[in-house]
Amino acid sequence: MFRQSTFLPILPLATFAIGLILLVAIQPYAAGYGQFRVTLLQSLLTRWGDPTWQHGALAPLIAGFLAWQRRSHLSRLAPRSSPAGLLLIVLALIFYFTGFKANNYYFGFASIQLLTAGSILWLGGVLHFKALFFPWLILAFAWPLVFLEDSLAFQLRLVVLEGVTQTLNLLQVPALRDGTALISAPTQAHATGEFFRLQIDGPCSGMRSLFALMLVGALFSYFRQPTLSRRLLLFVTTIPLAVLANMVRILILLAASAAFGQDFAVGDQEQEVSTFHFVSGIAVFIVALMGLQTVSSLINRFTK
């Protein structure tokens, strides 16, 4: 028997899409300084060019794909507009205007996130928002939180340095911290000189992989665990696993420096980053994914 689709009507969706394009891609918004203004899209494209935030370019595509996968389920839901959606839309527009006046694109990012949620609630209702909640959360990974780079990157660098130092000493490889560098401690075999020395700069803090791994962890948790509580439990392990994976990478670089020299392992003044240094970044994702799979297996074993 023919069943009429109850999916959201085309006209309101088209209106939302046009409004979103105007707010993100057409209206000059904020560049973060002076009176110079660029659109939110231009700000995003600039930030997405940074290796730390490159994953953000994938977030809207992934969110769109996840929403498209839910199309059959959404077509069976009757649209029931929620007044909460209108409130969120008004709040989003207030955020947008505040960011425009303050020349602060973070308010613009927040406004688009809120506007998307409000539009779903206003056009479809609570059931539609529940069905699209996870894609909406994934969209949040699109926004580059550049203000975290200095403070968070420094703290991550200290944690990694301390963790690697303690690990080396446990493995009977004497090591010392010298500021943000890791050096070998003098031994009888190496009473003079340094067996290794590795400067841990900002890019080696783990910031470049942390948020990308959080995106991967969110997707992994969603598809590997059946309930919200178990998904959250698995997801929160992404952060310590990211730190652990970066420590493994530092240990690999130290071993390569000791065996083949620092120019090979890390790079020299003419070659800022060696090929080995670049390729070693893959280890971060391998270790993190292995850790996520291990934790997921433990959750399945001990949780019903």
CSV table of C-alpha atoms in Angstrom, one decimal:
chain,number,residue,atom,x,y,z
A,1,MET,CA,0.0,0.0,0.0
A,2,PHE,CA,1.3,3.4,-0.9
A,3,ARG,CA,2.5,5.5,2.1
A,4,GLN,CA,3.0,9.2,1.7
A,5,SER,CA,6.4,10.3,3.0
A,6,THR,CA,6.3,12.5,6.0
A,7,PHE,CA,9.8,13.8,5.5
A,8,LEU,CA,10.4,17.6,6.1
A,9,PRO,CA,8.8,19.7,3.3
A,10,ILE,CA,11.2,21.1,0.7
A,11,LEU,CA,10.4,24.8,1.0
A,12,PRO,CA,11.4,25.2,4.7
A,13,LEU,CA,14.6,23.2,4.1
A,14,ALA,CA,15.4,25.3,1.1
A,15,THR,CA,14.9,28.5,3.2
A,16,PHE,CA,17.2,27.1,5.9
A,17,ALA,CA,19.8,26.2,3.3
A,18,ILE,CA,19.7,29.7,1.7
A,19,GLY,CA,19.9,31.4,5.1
A,20,LEU,CA,22.9,29.2,6.1
A,21,ILE,CA,24.7,30.1,2.8
A,22,LEU,CA,24.1,33.8,3.4
A,23,LEU,CA,25.3,33.7,7.0
A,24,VAL,CA,28.4,31.5,6.3
A,25,ALA,CA,29.5,32.2,2.8
A,26,ILE,CA,28.2,35.6,1.8
A,27,GLN,CA,28.0,38.0,4.8
A,28,PRO,CA,31.5,39.4,5.7
A,29,TYR,CA,31.8,38.5,9.4
A,30,ALA,CA,35.0,38.6,11.4
A,31,ALA,CA,38.7,38.1,11.0
A,32,GLY,CA,39.6,38.5,14.6
A,33,TYR,CA,41.4,41.8,14.4
A,34,GLY,CA,40.7,45.4,13.4
A,35,GLN,CA,37.9,46.3,11.0
A,36,PHE,CA,39.0,43.7,8.4
A,37,ARG,CA,36.3,41.2,7.8
A,38,VAL,CA,36.0,37.9,6.0
A,39,THR,CA,33.2,35.4,5.8
A,40,LEU,CA,32.9,32.5,8.2
A,41,LEU,CA,33.6,30.2,5.3
A,42,GLN,CA,36.9,32.0,4.5
A,43,SER,CA,37.9,31.8,8.2
A,44,LEU,CA,37.2,28.1,8.2
A,45,LEU,CA,39.1,27.5,5.0
A,46,THR,CA,42.1,29.3,6.4
A,47,ARG,CA,42.1,27.4,9.7
A,48,TRP,CA,41.5,24.1,7.9
A,49,GLY,CA,44.8,24.6,6.1
A,50,ASP,CA,46.5,24.2,9.5
A,51,PRO,CA,47.4,20.5,10.1
A,52,THR,CA,46.0,20.8,13.6
A,53,TRP,CA,42.5,21.5,12.3
A,54,GLN,CA,42.5,19.8,8.9
A,55,HIS,CA,40.0,17.2,10.2
A,56,GLY,CA,37.5,20.0,10.5
A,57,ALA,CA,37.0,20.0,6.7
A,58,LEU,CA,35.7,16.4,6.9
A,59,ALA,CA,33.3,17.0,9.8
A,60,PRO,CA,30.5,18.6,7.7
A,61,LEU,CA,30.8,15.8,5.1
A,62,ILE,CA,30.7,13.1,7.7
A,63,ALA,CA,27.7,14.7,9.4
A,64,GLY,CA,25.9,15.0,6.1
A,65,PHE,CA,26.6,11.4,5.3
A,66,LEU,CA,25.3,10.2,8.7
A,67,ALA,CA,22.2,12.3,8.3
A,68,TRP,CA,21.7,10.9,4.8
A,69,GLN,CA,22.0,7.4,6.2
A,70,ARG,CA,19.0,8.2,8.5
A,71,ARG,CA,16.8,9.3,5.6
A,72,SER,CA,14.6,6.2,5.7
A,73,HIS,CA,14.0,6.5,9.4
A,74,LEU,CA,13.4,10.3,9.1
A,75,SER,CA,10.8,9.7,6.4
A,76,ARG,CA,8.7,7.8,8.8
A,77,LEU,CA,8.6,10.6,11.4
A,78,ALA,CA,5.8,13.1,11.2
A,79,PRO,CA,7.1,16.7,11.5
A,80,ARG,CA,5.9,18.2,14.8
A,81,SER,CA,7.4,21.7,15.3
A,82,SER,CA,8.9,22.4,18.7
A,83,PRO,CA,8.8,25.9,20.2
A,84,ALA,CA,12.2,25.2,21.7
A,85,GLY,CA,13.5,25.3,18.1
A,86,LEU,CA,12.4,28.9,17.7
A,87,LEU,CA,14.1,29.9,20.9
A,88,LEU,CA,17.3,28.3,19.8
A,89,ILE,CA,17.1,30.1,16.4
A,90,VAL,CA,16.6,33.5,18.2
A,91,LEU,CA,19.6,32.7,20.5
A,92,ALA,CA,21.7,31.7,17.5
A,93,LEU,CA,21.0,34.9,15.7
A,94,ILE,CA,21.9,36.9,18.9
A,95,PHE,CA,25.2,35.0,19.0
A,96,TYR,CA,25.8,35.7,15.4
A,97,PHE,CA,25.1,39.5,15.8
A,98,THR,CA,27.3,39.6,19.0
A,99,GLY,CA,30.2,38.0,17.1
A,100,PHE,CA,29.8,40.4,14.2
A,101,LYS,CA,29.9,43.4,16.5
A,102,ALA,CA,32.8,42.0,18.5
A,103,ASN,CA,34.7,40.8,15.4
A,104,ASN,CA,34.9,37.3,17.0
A,105,TYR,CA,34.4,34.4,14.7
A,106,TYR,CA,34.0,31.9,17.6
A,107,PHE,CA,30.5,33.4,18.3
A,108,GLY,CA,29.8,32.9,14.6
A,109,PHE,CA,30.8,29.2,14.9
A,110,ALA,CA,28.6,28.8,17.9
A,111,SER,CA,25.7,30.5,16.2
A,112,ILE,CA,25.8,28.2,13.2
A,113,GLN,CA,25.9,25.1,15.5
A,114,LEU,CA,22.9,26.4,17.5
A,115,LEU,CA,21.0,27.5,14.4
A,116,THR,CA,21.3,24.0,12.9
A,117,ALA,CA,19.9,22.5,16.1
A,118,GLY,CA,17.1,25.1,16.3
A,119,SER,CA,16.1,24.6,12.7
A,120,ILE,CA,15.8,20.9,13.1
A,121,LEU,CA,13.6,21.3,16.2
A,122,TRP,CA,11.5,24.0,14.6
A,123,LEU,CA,11.0,22.2,11.3
A,124,GLY,CA,10.8,18.6,12.4
A,125,GLY,CA,10.5,18.4,16.2
A,126,VAL,CA,12.1,16.5,19.0
A,127,LEU,CA,12.0,13.1,17.3
A,128,HIS,CA,13.8,14.5,14.2
A,129,PHE,CA,16.4,16.1,16.5
A,130,LYS,CA,17.0,12.8,18.4
A,131,ALA,CA,17.5,11.0,15.0
A,132,LEU,CA,20.0,13.7,13.9
A,133,PHE,CA,21.6,14.3,17.3
A,134,PHE,CA,24.8,12.4,16.6
A,135,PRO,CA,25.4,14.0,13.1
A,136,TRP,CA,24.8,17.3,14.8
A,137,LEU,CA,27.5,16.5,17.4
A,138,ILE,CA,29.9,15.5,14.6
A,139,LEU,CA,29.3,18.9,13.0
A,140,ALA,CA,30.9,20.5,16.1
A,141,PHE,CA,34.3,19.1,15.1
A,142,ALA,CA,34.2,21.5,12.1
A,143,TRP,CA,35.0,24.5,14.3
A,144,PRO,CA,38.7,25.2,14.9
A,145,LEU,CA,39.2,26.2,18.5
A,146,VAL,CA,42.5,28.0,17.9
A,147,PHE,CA,42.5,29.7,21.3
A,148,LEU,CA,43.3,26.3,22.9
A,149,GLU,CA,46.5,25.9,21.0
A,150,ASP,CA,48.8,27.8,23.3
A,151,SER,CA,47.5,26.7,26.7
A,152,LEU,CA,46.4,23.2,25.9
A,153,ALA,CA,49.4,22.4,23.7
A,154,PHE,CA,51.8,23.5,26.5
A,155,GLN,CA,50.1,21.3,29.1
A,156,LEU,CA,50.1,18.4,26.7
A,157,ARG,CA,53.8,18.8,26.1
A,158,LEU,CA,54.5,18.7,29.8
A,159,VAL,CA,52.5,15.6,30.2
A,160,VAL,CA,54.1,13.8,27.3
A,161,LEU,CA,57.6,14.9,28.5
A,162,GLU,CA,57.0,13.6,32.0
A,163,GLY,CA,55.5,10.4,30.7
A,164,VAL,CA,58.3,9.6,28.3
A,165,THR,CA,61.0,10.5,30.9
A,166,GLN,CA,59.4,8.2,33.5
A,167,THR,CA,59.0,5.4,30.9
A,168,LEU,CA,62.6,5.6,29.8
A,169,ASN,CA,63.9,5.5,33.4
A,170,LEU,CA,61.7,2.4,34.0
A,171,LEU,CA,63.2,0.8,31.0
A,172,GLN,CA,66.7,1.5,32.5
A,173,VAL,CA,67.4,4.2,29.9
A,174,PRO,CA,68.5,7.2,32.0
A,175,ALA,CA,66.8,10.4,30.7
A,176,LEU,CA,66.4,13.9,32.0
A,177,ARG,CA,64.1,16.8,31.1
A,178,ASP,CA,65.9,20.0,30.1
A,179,GLY,CA,63.2,22.6,29.7
A,180,THR,CA,61.1,21.2,26.8
A,181,ALA,CA,63.9,18.9,25.6
A,182,LEU,CA,64.5,15.3,26.5
A,183,ILE,CA,68.2,14.3,26.9
A,184,SER,CA,70.0,11.2,28.0
A,185,ALA,CA,71.5,11.2,31.5
A,186,PRO,CA,75.2,10.5,31.8
A,187,THR,CA,76.2,6.9,32.4
A,188,GLN,CA,79.5,5.0,32.6
A,189,ALA,CA,79.1,4.0,29.0
A,190,HIS,CA,78.4,7.6,28.0
A,191,ALA,CA,80.0,9.7,30.7
A,192,THR,CA,80.5,12.6,28.3
A,193,GLY,CA,78.3,13.7,25.5
A,194,GLU,CA,74.6,12.9,24.9
A,195,PHE,CA,73.3,9.5,23.7
A,196,PHE,CA,70.2,11.3,22.5
A,197,ARG,CA,68.6,14.7,22.6
A,198,LEU,CA,65.1,15.5,21.4
A,199,GLN,CA,63.4,18.9,21.5
A,200,ILE,CA,59.7,18.6,22.0
A,201,ASP,CA,58.2,21.6,20.2
A,202,GLY,CA,54.5,22.6,20.1
A,203,PRO,CA,53.6,20.4,17.1
A,204,CYS,CA,55.0,17.4,19.0
A,205,SER,CA,52.7,18.1,22.0
A,206,GLY,CA,49.9,16.0,20.5
A,207,MET,CA,47.6,18.9,19.6
A,208,ARG,CA,47.7,18.0,15.9
A,209,SER,CA,46.3,14.6,16.6
A,210,LEU,CA,44.2,15.1,19.7
A,211,PHE,CA,41.0,16.6,18.0
A,212,ALA,CA,41.3,14.4,15.0
A,213,LEU,CA,41.5,11.4,17.2
A,214,MET,CA,38.5,12.7,19.2
A,215,LEU,CA,36.5,12.7,15.9
A,216,VAL,CA,37.7,9.2,15.1
A,217,GLY,CA,36.9,8.1,18.7
A,218,ALA,CA,33.4,9.6,18.5
A,219,LEU,CA,32.7,7.7,15.3
A,220,PHE,CA,34.3,4.5,16.6
A,221,SER,CA,32.3,4.7,19.8
A,222,TYR,CA,29.0,5.3,18.0
A,223,PHE,CA,29.3,2.3,15.7
A,224,ARG,CA,31.0,-0.1,18.1
A,225,GLN,CA,28.8,0.3,21.2
A,226,PRO,CA,25.0,0.0,21.3
A,227,THR,CA,24.0,2.3,24.2
A,228,LEU,CA,24.7,6.0,25.1
A,229,SER,CA,26.5,5.2,28.4
A,230,ARG,CA,28.8,2.7,26.8
A,231,ARG,CA,29.5,5.1,23.9
A,232,LEU,CA,30.4,7.9,26.3
A,233,LEU,CA,32.6,5.5,28.3
A,234,LEU,CA,34.5,4.5,25.2
A,235,PHE,CA,34.8,8.0,23.9
A,236,VAL,CA,36.3,9.5,27.0
A,237,THR,CA,39.2,7.1,26.7
A,238,THR,CA,40.1,8.8,23.5
A,239,ILE,CA,42.0,11.6,25.3
A,240,PRO,CA,44.3,9.5,27.4
A,241,LEU,CA,44.8,7.2,24.5
A,242,ALA,CA,45.8,10.2,22.3
A,243,VAL,CA,48.4,11.1,25.0
A,244,LEU,CA,49.7,7.6,25.2
A,245,ALA,CA,49.9,7.3,21.4
A,246,ASN,CA,51.9,10.5,21.2
A,247,MET,CA,54.3,9.2,23.9
A,248,VAL,CA,54.8,6.1,21.7
A,249,ARG,CA,55.7,8.3,18.8
A,250,ILE,CA,58.2,10.2,20.9
A,251,LEU,CA,59.8,7.0,22.0
A,252,ILE,CA,60.0,5.8,18.3
A,253,LEU,CA,61.7,9.1,17.4
A,254,LEU,CA,64.2,8.8,20.3
A,255,ALA,CA,65.1,5.2,19.3
A,256,ALA,CA,65.6,6.3,15.7
A,257,SER,CA,67.7,9.3,16.9
A,258,ALA,CA,69.9,7.0,19.0
A,259,ALA,CA,70.3,4.4,16.2
A,260,PHE,CA,70.5,6.5,13.0
A,261,GLY,CA,71.1,10.1,14.2
A,262,GLN,CA,68.8,13.1,14.8
A,263,ASP,CA,68.9,14.3,11.2
A,264,PHE,CA,67.4,11.0,10.0
A,265,ALA,CA,64.8,10.8,12.8
A,266,VAL,CA,63.7,14.3,13.2
A,267,GLY,CA,65.3,16.6,10.6
A,268,ASP,CA,67.9,19.2,10.3
A,269,GLN,CA,68.0,23.0,9.8
A,270,GLU,CA,67.7,22.7,6.0
A,271,GLN,CA,65.0,19.9,6.2
A,272,GLU,CA,62.7,21.1,8.9
A,273,VAL,CA,60.9,17.7,9.3
A,274,SER,CA,62.5,14.4,8.1
A,275,THR,CA,60.5,11.8,6.2
A,276,PHE,CA,60.8,9.4,9.2
A,277,HIS,CA,59.4,12.1,11.5
A,278,PHE,CA,56.5,12.7,9.2
A,279,VAL,CA,55.7,9.0,8.7
A,280,SER,CA,56.0,8.3,12.5
A,281,GLY,CA,52.8,10.3,12.9
A,282,ILE,CA,50.9,7.2,11.6
A,283,ALA,CA,51.9,5.4,14.8
A,284,VAL,CA,49.7,7.8,16.8
A,285,PHE,CA,46.6,6.7,15.0
A,286,ILE,CA,47.6,3.0,15.0
A,287,VAL,CA,48.2,3.0,18.8
A,288,ALA,CA,45.0,5.0,19.5
A,289,LEU,CA,42.8,2.7,17.3
A,290,MET,CA,44.3,-0.4,18.9
A,291,GLY,CA,43.6,1.1,22.3
A,292,LEU,CA,40.0,1.9,21.4
A,293,GLN,CA,39.4,-1.6,20.1
A,294,THR,CA,40.9,-3.0,23.3
A,295,VAL,CA,38.8,-0.8,25.6
A,296,SER,CA,35.7,-1.6,23.4
A,297,SER,CA,36.3,-5.3,23.9
A,298,LEU,CA,36.7,-4.9,27.6
A,299,ILE,CA,33.4,-2.9,27.8
A,300,ASN,CA,31.6,-5.7,25.8
A,301,ARG,CA,33.1,-8.3,28.2
A,302,PHE,CA,32.3,-6.7,31.5
A,303,THR,CA,29.1,-4.7,30.6
A,304,LYS,CA,25.7,-6.1,29.7
